[in-house]
XYZ file of C-alpha atoms in Angstrom:
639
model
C -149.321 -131.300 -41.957
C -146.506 -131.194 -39.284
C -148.359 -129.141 -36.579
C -151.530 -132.115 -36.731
C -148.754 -134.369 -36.082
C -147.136 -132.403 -32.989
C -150.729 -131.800 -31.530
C -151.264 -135.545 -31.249
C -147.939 -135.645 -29.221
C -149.168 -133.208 -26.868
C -152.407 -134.785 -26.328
C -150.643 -137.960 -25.391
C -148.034 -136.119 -22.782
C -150.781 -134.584 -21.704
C -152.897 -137.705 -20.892
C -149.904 -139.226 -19.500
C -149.126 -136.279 -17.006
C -152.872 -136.623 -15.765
C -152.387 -140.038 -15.186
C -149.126 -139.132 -13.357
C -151.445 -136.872 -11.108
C -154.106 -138.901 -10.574
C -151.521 -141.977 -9.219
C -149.814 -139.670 -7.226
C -153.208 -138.709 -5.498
C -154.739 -142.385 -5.122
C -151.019 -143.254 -3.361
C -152.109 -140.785 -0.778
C -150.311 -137.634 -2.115
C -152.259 -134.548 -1.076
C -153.837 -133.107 -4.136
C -153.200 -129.644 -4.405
C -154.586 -127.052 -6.794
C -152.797 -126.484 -10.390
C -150.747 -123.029 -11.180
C -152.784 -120.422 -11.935
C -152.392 -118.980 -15.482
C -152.280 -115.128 -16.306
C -152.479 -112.930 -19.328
C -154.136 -115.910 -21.443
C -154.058 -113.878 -24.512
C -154.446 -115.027 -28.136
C -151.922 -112.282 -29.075
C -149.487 -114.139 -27.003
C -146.362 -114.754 -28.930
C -145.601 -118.285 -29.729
C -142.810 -120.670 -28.514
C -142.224 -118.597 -25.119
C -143.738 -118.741 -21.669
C -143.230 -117.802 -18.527
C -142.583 -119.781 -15.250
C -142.438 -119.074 -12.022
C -141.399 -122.132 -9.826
C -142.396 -122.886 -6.615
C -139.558 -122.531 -3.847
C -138.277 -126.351 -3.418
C -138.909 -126.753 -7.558
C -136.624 -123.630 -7.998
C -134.061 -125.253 -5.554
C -133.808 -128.678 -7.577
C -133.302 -126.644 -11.209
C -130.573 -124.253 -9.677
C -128.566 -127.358 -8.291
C -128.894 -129.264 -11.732
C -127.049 -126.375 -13.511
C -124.610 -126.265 -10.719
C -123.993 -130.214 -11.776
C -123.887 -129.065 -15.363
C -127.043 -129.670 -16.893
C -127.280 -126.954 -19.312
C -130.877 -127.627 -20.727
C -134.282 -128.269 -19.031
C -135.338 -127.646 -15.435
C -133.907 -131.114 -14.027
C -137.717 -131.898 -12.953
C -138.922 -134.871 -14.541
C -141.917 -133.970 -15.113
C -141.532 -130.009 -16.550
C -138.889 -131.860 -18.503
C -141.048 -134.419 -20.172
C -143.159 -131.965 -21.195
C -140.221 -129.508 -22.491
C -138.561 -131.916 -24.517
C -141.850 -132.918 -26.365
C -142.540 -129.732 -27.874
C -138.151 -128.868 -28.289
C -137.224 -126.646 -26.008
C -134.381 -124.787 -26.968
C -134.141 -122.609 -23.583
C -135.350 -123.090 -20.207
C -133.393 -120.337 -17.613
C -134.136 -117.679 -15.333
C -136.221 -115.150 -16.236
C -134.476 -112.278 -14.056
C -130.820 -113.408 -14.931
C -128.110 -113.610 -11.947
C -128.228 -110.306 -10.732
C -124.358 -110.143 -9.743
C -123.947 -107.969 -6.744
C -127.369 -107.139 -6.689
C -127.813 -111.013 -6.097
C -129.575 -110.864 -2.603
C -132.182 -108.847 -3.690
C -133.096 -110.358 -6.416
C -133.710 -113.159 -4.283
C -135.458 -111.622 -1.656
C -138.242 -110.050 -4.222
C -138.372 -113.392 -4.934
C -137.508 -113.430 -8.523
C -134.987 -115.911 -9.076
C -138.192 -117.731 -8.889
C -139.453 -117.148 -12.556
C -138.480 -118.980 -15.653
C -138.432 -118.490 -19.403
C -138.674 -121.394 -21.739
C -138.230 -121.071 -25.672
C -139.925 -123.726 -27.688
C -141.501 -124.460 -30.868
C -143.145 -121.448 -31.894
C -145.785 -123.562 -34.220
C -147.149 -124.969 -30.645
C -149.587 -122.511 -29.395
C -149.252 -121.118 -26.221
C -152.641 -122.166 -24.867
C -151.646 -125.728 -25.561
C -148.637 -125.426 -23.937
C -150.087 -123.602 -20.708
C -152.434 -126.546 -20.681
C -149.796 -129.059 -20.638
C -147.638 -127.041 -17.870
C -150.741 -126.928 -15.938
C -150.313 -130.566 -14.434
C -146.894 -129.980 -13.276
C -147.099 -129.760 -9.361
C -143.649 -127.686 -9.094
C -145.374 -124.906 -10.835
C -146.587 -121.746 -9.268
C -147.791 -119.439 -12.499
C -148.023 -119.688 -15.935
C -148.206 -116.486 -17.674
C -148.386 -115.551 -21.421
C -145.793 -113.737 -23.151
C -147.193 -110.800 -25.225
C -145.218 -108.240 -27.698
C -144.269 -105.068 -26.690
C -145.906 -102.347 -29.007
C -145.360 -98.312 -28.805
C -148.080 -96.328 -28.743
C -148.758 -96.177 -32.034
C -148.060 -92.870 -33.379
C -148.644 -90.779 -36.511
C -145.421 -88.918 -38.121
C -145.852 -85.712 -40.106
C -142.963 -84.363 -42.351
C -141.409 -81.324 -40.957
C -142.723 -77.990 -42.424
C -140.743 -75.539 -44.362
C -137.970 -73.710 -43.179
C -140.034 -70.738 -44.511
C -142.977 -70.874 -42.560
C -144.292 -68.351 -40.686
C -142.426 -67.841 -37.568
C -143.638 -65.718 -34.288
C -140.738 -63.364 -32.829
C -139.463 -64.171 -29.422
C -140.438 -60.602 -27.916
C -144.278 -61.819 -28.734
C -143.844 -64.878 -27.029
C -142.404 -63.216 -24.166
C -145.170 -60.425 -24.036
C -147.913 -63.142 -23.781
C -146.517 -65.597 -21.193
C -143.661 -63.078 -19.439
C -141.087 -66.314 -19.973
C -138.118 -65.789 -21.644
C -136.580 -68.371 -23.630
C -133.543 -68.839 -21.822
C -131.163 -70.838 -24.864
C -129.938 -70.270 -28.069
C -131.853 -72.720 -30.439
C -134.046 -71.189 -32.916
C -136.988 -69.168 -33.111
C -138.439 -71.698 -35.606
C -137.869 -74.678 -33.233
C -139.427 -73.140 -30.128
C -142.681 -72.447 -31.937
C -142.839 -76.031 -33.120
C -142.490 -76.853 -29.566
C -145.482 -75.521 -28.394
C -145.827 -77.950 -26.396
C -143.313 -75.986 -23.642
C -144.675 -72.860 -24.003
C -147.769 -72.669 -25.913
C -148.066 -69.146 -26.954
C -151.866 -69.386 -28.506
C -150.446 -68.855 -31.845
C -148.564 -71.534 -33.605
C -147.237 -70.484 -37.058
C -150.732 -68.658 -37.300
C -152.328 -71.656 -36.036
C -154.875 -70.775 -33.519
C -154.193 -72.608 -30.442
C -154.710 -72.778 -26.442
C -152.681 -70.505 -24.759
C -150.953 -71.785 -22.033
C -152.022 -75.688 -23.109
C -148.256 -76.857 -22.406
C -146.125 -78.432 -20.429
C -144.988 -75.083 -18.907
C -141.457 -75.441 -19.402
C -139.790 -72.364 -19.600
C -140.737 -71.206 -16.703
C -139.264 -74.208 -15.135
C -136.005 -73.594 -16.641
C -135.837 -70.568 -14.319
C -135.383 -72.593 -11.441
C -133.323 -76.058 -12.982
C -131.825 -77.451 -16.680
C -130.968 -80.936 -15.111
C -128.396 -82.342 -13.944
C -125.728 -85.295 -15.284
C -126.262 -87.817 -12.237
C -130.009 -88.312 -13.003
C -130.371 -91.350 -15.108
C -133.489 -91.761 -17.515
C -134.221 -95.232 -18.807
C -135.528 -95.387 -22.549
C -137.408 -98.403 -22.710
C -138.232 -98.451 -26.186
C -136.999 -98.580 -29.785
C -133.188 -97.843 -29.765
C -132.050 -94.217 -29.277
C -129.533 -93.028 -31.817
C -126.420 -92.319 -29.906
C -125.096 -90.538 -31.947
C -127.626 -87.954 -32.785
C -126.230 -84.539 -33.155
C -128.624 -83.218 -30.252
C -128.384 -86.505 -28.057
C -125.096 -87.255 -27.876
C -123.886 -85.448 -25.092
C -126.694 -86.119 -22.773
C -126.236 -89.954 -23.375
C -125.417 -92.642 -20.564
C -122.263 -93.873 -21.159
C -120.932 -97.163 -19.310
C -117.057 -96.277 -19.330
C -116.161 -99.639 -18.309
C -117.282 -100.958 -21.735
C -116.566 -98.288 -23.711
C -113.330 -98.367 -22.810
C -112.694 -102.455 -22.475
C -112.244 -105.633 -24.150
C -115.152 -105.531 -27.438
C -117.040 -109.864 -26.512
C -116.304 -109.202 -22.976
C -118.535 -108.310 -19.664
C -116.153 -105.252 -18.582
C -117.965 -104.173 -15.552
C -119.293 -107.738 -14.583
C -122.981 -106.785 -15.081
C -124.032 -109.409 -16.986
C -124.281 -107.994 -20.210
C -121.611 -107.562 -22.628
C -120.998 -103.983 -24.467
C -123.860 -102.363 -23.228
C -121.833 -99.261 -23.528
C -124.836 -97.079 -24.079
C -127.962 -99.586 -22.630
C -128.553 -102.975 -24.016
C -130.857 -104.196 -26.837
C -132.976 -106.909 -25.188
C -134.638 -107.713 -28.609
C -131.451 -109.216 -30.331
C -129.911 -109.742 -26.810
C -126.563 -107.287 -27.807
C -125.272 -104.235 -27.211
C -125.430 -102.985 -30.358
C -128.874 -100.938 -30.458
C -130.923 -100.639 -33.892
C -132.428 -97.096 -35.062
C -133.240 -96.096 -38.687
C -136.034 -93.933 -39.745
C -138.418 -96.666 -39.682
C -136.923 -97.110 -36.091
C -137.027 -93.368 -34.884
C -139.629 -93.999 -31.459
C -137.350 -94.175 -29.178
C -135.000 -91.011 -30.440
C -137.920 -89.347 -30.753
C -139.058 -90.241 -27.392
C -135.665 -89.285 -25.582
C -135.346 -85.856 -27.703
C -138.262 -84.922 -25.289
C -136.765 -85.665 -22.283
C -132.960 -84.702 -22.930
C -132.044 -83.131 -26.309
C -128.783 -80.675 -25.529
C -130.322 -77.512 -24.565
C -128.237 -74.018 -25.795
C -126.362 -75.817 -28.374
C -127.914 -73.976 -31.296
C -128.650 -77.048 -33.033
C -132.230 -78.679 -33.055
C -134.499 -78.628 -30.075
C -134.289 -78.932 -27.004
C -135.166 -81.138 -24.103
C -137.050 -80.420 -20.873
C -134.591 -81.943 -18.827
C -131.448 -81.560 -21.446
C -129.355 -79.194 -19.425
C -127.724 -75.455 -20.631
C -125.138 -76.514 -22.903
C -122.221 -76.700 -20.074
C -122.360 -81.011 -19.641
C -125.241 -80.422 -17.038
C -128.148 -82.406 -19.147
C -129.395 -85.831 -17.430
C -128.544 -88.804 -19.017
C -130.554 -91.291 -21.465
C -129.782 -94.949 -21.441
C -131.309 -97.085 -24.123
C -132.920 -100.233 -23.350
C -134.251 -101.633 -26.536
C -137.293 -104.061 -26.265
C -139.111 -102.525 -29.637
C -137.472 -104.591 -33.062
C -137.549 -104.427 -36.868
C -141.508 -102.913 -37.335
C -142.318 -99.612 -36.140
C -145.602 -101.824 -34.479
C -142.998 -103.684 -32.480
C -144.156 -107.036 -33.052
C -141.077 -108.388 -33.546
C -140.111 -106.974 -29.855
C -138.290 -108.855 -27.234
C -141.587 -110.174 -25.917
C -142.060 -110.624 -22.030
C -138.536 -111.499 -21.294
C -137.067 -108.710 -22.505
C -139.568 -106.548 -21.557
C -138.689 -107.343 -17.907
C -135.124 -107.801 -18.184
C -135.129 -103.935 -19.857
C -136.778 -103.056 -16.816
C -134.497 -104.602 -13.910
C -131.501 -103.745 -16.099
C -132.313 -100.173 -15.911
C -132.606 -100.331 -12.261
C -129.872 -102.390 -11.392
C -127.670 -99.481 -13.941
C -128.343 -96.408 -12.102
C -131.700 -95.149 -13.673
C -134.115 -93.606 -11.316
C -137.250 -93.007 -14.306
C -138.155 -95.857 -16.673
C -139.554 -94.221 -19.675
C -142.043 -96.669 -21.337
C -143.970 -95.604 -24.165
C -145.394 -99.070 -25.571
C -148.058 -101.461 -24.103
C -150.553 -103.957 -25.037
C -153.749 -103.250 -26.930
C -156.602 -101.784 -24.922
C -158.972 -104.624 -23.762
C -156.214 -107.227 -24.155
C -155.914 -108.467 -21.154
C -158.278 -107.678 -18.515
C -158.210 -106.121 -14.981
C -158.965 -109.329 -13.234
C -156.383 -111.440 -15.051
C -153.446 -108.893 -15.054
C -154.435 -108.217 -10.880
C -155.199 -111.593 -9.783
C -152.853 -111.748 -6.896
C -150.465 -109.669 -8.352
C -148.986 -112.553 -10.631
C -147.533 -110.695 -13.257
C -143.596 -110.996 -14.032
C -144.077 -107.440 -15.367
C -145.723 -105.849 -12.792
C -142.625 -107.398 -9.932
C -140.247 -105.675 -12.488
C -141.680 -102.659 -12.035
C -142.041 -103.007 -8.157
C -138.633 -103.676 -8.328
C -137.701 -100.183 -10.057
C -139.542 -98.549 -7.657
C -138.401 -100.005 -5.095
C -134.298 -100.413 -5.743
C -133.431 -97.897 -8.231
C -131.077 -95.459 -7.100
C -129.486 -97.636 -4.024
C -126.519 -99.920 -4.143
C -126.490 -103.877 -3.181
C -126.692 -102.779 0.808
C -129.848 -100.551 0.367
C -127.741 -97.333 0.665
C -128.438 -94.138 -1.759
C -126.014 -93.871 -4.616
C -128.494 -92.086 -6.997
C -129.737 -88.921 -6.743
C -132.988 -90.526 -5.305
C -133.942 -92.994 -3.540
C -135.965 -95.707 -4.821
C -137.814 -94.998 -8.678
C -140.620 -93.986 -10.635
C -142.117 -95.902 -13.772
C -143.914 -94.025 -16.346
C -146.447 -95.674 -19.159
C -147.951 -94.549 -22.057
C -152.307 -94.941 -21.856
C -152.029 -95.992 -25.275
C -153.673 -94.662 -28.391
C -157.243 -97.130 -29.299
C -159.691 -93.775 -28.484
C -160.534 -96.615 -26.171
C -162.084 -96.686 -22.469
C -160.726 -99.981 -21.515
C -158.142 -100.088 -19.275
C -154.814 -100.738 -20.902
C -151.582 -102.602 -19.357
C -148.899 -102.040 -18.194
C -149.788 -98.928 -18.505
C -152.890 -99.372 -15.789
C -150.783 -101.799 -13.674
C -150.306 -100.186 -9.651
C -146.315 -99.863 -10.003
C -146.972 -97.405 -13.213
C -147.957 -93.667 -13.797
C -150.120 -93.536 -16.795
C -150.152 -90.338 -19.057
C -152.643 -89.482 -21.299
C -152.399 -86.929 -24.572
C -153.468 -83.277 -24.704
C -153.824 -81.044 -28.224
C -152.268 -77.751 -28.502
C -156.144 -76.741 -27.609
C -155.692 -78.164 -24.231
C -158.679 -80.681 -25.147
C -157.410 -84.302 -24.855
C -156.048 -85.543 -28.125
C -158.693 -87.627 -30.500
C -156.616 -90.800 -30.819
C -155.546 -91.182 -26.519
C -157.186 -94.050 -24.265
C -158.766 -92.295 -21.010
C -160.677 -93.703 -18.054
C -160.371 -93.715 -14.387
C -157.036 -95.522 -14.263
C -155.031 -92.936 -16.644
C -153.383 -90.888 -13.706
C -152.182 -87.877 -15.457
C -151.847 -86.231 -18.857
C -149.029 -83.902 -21.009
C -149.143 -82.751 -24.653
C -149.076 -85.315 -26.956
C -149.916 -83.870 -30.039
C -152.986 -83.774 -32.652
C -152.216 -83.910 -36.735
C -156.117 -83.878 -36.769
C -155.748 -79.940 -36.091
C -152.649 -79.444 -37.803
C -150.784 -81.673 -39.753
C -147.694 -79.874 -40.065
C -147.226 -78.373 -36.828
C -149.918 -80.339 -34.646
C -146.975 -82.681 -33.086
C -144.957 -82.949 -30.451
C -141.279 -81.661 -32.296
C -138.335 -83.688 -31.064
C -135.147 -85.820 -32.346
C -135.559 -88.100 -35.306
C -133.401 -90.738 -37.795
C -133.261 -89.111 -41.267
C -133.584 -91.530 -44.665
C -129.654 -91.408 -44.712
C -129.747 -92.430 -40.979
C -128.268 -89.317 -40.181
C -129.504 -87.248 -37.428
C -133.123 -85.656 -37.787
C -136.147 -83.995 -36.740
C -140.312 -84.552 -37.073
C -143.540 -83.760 -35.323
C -145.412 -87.067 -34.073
C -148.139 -87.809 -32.146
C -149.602 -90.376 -29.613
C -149.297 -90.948 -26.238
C -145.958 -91.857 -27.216
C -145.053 -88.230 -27.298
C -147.009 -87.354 -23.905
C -145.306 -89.989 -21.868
C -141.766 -88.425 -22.216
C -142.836 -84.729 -21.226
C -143.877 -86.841 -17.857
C -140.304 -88.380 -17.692
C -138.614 -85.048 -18.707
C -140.498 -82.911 -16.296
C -139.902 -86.039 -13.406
C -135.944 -85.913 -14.213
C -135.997 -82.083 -14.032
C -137.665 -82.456 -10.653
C -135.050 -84.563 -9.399
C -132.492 -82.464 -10.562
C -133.675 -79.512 -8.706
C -134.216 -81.707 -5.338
C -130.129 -82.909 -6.131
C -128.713 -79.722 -7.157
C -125.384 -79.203 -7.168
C -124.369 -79.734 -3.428
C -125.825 -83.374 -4.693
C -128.691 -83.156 -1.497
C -130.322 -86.671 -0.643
C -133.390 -87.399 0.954
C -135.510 -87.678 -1.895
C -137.937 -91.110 -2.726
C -139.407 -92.237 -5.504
C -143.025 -91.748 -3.711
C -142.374 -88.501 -2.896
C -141.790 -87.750 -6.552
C -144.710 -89.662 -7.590
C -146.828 -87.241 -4.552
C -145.242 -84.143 -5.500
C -146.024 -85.111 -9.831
C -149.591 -86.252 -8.603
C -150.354 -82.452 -7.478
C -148.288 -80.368 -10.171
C -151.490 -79.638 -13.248
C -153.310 -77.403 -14.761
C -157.063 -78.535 -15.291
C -158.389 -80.932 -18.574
C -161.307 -81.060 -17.771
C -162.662 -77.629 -18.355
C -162.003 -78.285 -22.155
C -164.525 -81.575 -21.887
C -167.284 -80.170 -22.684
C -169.340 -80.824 -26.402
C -167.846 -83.647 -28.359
C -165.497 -84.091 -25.426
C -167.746 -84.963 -22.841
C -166.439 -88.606 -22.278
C -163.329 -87.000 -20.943
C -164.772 -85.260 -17.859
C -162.937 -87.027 -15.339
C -160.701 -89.558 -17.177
C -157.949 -87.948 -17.936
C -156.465 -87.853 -14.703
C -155.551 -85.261 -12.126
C -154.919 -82.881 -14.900
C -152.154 -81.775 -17.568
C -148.569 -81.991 -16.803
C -147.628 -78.015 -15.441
C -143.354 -78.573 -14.672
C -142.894 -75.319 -12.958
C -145.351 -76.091 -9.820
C -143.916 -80.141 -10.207
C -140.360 -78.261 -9.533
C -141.973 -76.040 -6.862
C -144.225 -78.905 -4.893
C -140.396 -80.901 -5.174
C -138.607 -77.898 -3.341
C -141.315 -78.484 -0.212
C -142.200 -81.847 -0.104
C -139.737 -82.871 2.379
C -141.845 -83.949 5.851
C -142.955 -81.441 8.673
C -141.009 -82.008 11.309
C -142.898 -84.114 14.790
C -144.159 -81.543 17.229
C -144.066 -81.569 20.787
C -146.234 -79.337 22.798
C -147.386 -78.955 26.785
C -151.045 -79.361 28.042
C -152.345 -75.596 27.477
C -149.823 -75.046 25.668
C -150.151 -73.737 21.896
C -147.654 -74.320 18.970
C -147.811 -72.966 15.290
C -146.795 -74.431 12.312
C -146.203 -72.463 9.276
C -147.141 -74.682 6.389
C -146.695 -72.250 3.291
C -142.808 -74.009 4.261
C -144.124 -76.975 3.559
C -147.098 -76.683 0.746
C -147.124 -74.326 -2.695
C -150.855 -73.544 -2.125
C -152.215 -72.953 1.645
C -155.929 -72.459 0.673
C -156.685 -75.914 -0.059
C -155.324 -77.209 2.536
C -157.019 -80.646 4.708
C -156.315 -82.441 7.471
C -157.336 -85.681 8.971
C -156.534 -86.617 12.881
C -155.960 -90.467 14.520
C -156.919 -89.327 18.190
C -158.827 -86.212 17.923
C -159.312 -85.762 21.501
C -155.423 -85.074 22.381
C -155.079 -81.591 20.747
C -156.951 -78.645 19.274
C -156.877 -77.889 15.673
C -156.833 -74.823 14.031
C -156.037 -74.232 10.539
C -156.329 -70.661 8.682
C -154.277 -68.948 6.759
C -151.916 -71.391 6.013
C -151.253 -71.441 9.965
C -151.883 -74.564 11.579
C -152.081 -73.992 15.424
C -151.870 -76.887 18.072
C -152.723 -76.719 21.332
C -152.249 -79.343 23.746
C -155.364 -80.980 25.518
C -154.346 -84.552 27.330
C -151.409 -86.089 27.545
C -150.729 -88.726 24.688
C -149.493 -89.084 20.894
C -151.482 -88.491 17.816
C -150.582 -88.116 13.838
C -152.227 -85.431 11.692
C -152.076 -86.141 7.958
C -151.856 -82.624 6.203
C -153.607 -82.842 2.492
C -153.595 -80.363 -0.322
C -156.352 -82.316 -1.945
C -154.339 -83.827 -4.813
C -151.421 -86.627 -3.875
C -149.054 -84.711 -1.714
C -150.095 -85.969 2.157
C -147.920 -85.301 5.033
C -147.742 -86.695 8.273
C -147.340 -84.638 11.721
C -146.653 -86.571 14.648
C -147.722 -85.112 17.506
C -146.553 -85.302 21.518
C -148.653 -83.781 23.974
C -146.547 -83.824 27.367
């Protein structure tokens, strides 16, 4: 009976704020159109909503809290309507950003607002109500974060049948380069897929190729992976060592901000969902351990697994730094919600993480492409531009990470479903579909023409025991565990693993500078092996929506090692200069071009040679292609 009761209260605020409108226009006002409102979902979670203010609005509520209001916006008007339906928070929805301050400012950010309320008001009625207020710019819906949804399978017995490591060498000519066990690298087939898993029948070669990309790099401690997820488990026998630690807090005042970042004890990330630095993992709450096991379990430790990007047992692992958005259900819908979802995001960014890790989304279909694009509204979709576009550089733009600028990484999602999915879909991501052990894309993975790339992600369909993707767990006892699982989930992190590996090779240990974010994204964007020659049959609905192929590490690591620029040319009329592109390119015979003023200079291009010669005097840029993502400019003088 209460909720009748509060509805009639909103009708009449909401009558009243027309009437405001209307008088303001017949007064001679200029009548100006209403904030738009994005992600109207009815899975939107109730008694939160985001703002974003217009310029002069965000102005008045930022000198209000400078004269020590502490609630509401210190509009009349937003306020009215705030205080009907009991606020309990109204504040920004990127918080201060300290030293990173400016910036925040210029994206425009300190623009957005969150406002708590009474969760029995539903969001639509809310919107509607916001909708009359002239000082707002957007009105989006907040929605729960949920992972990929994933199946678990109990480990197998330590019994099982095992393949010997001079078999697995003989069919793939990789050696295993660490000491964990012959057990655990079969049930990570999903490095180095031998074609027989515990007698298992499987794809040969339908991996992540991983050991061979251990030849050439294990990782490296200054690369930074963001977890965005459940919380990792710290203090997991394998995942310890390769964790981000903040010193400052570790090593400070417990209730206090120690390094002035606006969080207090976030000694190993932050947990966004209970807004604390103490992070929550269980076995019911295993994701996100399981998730960063893939990327940066302790390699040559002789415990557990390993990780693709988890060093060689001397410290030399990159680093995992929890940022907890996923709460008390494995479903995650008692997650952070949009707030925290963001605030994860710019955290990370604003902490030294170049790859945000993100295995969770919103249903497939939930929200649609023209709601989640329209204008690029979405509080979300500015975090991630802001990832990209900041991580690794300090408040002055200047490189402090070992690259410059980042790269955000979603999981497609798990509905078997067409439909595009967000965030997963949005522009600023990388979306990764799921692969079997068959090389076949997984039964349970979403697909389509916006999934970007795939990796192994597991099927229990074919194997229930050894089927998954084997990484860190939380036992019962909440000690440290192990367990296949499978979903997109599980795909997402090989992405992230194989991503920090290639930034770790570009680094190295002379700590080299120079890469960007988009040059990762390029270089990832041409590094697979082919999916689509397995849809065929039943799988038909896959040809060409999968991506640009399956995950392969070891050409990722080699396209990183060339994909710095070819250096501008300068060459006389008559004159003829070569350019060796095998320097600059892994493979020569696919090889493109495209030219601004063709008349200028004479192409030719065989061999992997491309020879210039000068026509007319003038400047022209050839973009070089090798038919994937990786496209390289030549600017060209002819004197």
């Amino acid at each position: 009976m209460k909720y009748p009761f509060k509805s009639l209260l909103l009708a009449a605020t909401v009558l009243a704020a027309a009437s405001c409108a209307k008088d303001d226009t017949q007064s001679g006002g200029e009548e100006t159109a209403g904030p738009v409102i994005v992600n109207a979902s009815p899975a939107a979670i109730g008694g939160e909503i985001i703002l974003k203010l217009k310029t002069e609005a965000s102005g008045i509520v930022e000198k209000s809290r400078a004269q020590g209001v502490s609630k509401g916006s210190g509009i009349d008007e937003i306020d009215r309507i705030l205080n009907t339906v009991n606020t309990v928070r109204f504040e920004r929805l990127f918080p201060d950003g300290g030293r990173f301050e400016e910036r925040t400012r210029r994206e425009g950010l300190h623009l957005w607002y969150y406002a708590k309320y009474d969760p029995s008001v539903p969001t639509s009625e809310m919107a509607s109500l916001l909708s009359s207020c002239k000082d707002i710019e957007i009105i989006e819906y907040s929605l729960a974060a949920e992972t990929s949804d994933h199946r678990r399978a109990a480990s197998p017995a330590a019994g099982a049948q095992s393949v010997t490591r001079a078999i697995a060498d003989e069919v793939r000519n990789v050696p295993f380069p660490f000491n964990e066990s012959e057990r655990s690298q079969q049930m990570q087939w999903h490095y180095n897929n031998t074609g027989n898993i515990f007698a298992q029948t499987s794809q040969l070669g339908a991996d992540a190729n991983v050991y061979a990309a251990w030849q050439l790099s294990t990782g490296n401690p200054d690369v930074i992976v963001a977890v965005v997820d459940q919380g990792v488990k710290y203090d997991h026998e394998d995942l310890a060592a390769n964790m981000w630690v903040n010193e400052a807090e570790l090593n400070g005042t417990p209730g206090v901000d120690d390094d002035g970042n606006g969080y207090v004890d976030d000694i190993y990330g932050y947990n966004f969902t209970k807004e604390t630095g103490e992070l929550d993992f269980s076995a019911e709450l295993m994701h996100g351990t399981h998730v960063a096991g893939t990327i940066a379990a302790v390699n040559n430790n002789g415990v557990g697994v390993c990780g693709i990007a988890g060093g060689s047992g001397r410290g030399d692992g990159v680093k995992i730094m929890s940022c907890e958005i996923l709460g008390k259900s494995e479903s995650g819908s008692s997650g952070a919600g949009l707030a925290g979802q963001i605030r994860a995001i710019k955290y990370a960014a604003d902490n030294g993480a170049v790859i945000c890790q993100n295995s969770w989304g919103y249903t497939a279909g939930t929200i649609s492409v023209t709601d989640w694009t329209r204008g690029s509204y979405s509080a979300l979709s500015r975090a991630m531009e802001y990832f990209n576009k900041y991580a690794g550089l300090d408040e002055n733009g200047n490189q402090t990470g070992p690259m410059a600028g980042g790269i955000v990484l979603f999981a497609a999602g798990n509905d078997a479903s067409s439909e595009v999915c967000y965030p997963a879909a949005d522009a600023n991501a990388i979306s990764v579909g799921a692969t079997a052990f068959t090389g076949a894309p997984a039964y349970y993975t979403n697909y389509g023409t916006w999934v970007q790339i795939s990796a192994p992600g597991g099927d229990q369909m074919l194997s229930n025991a050894y089927g998954g993707v084997y990484s860190t767990s939380v036992a019962a006892d909440g000690s440290s565990g192990y367990e296949g699982s499978q979903g997109t989930s599980m795909a997402c992190p090989h992405v992230s693993g194989a991503c920090a590996l290639a930034v770790s090779y570009y680094y190295g240990a002379e700590k080299r500078k120079g890469l960007t974010g988009e040059m990762l994204r390029q270089a990832l964007l041409s590094s697979t092996q082919s999916v689509d020659r397995y849809c065929t049959g039943k799988y038909q609905q896959y040809l060409g929506n999968m991506g640009i192929g399956s995950l392969d590490t070891y050409k990722l690591l080699r396209n990183i090692a060339k994909i710095d620029g070819i250096p501008a040319q300068r060459v006389g009329v008559g004159d003829t200069v070569s350019i060796d592109l095998s320097n600059h390119f892994t493979a020569t015979n696919v090889l493109g071009y495209t030219v601004s003023v063709p008349d200028l200079v004479k192409i030719e291009l065989r061999g992997g040679v491309m020879k210039l010669t000068g026509l007319k005097k003038g400047r022209t840029t050839i973009i070089v292609s090798d038919g994937a993502a990786i496209r390289k400019p030549i600017e060209v003088t002819v004197e």
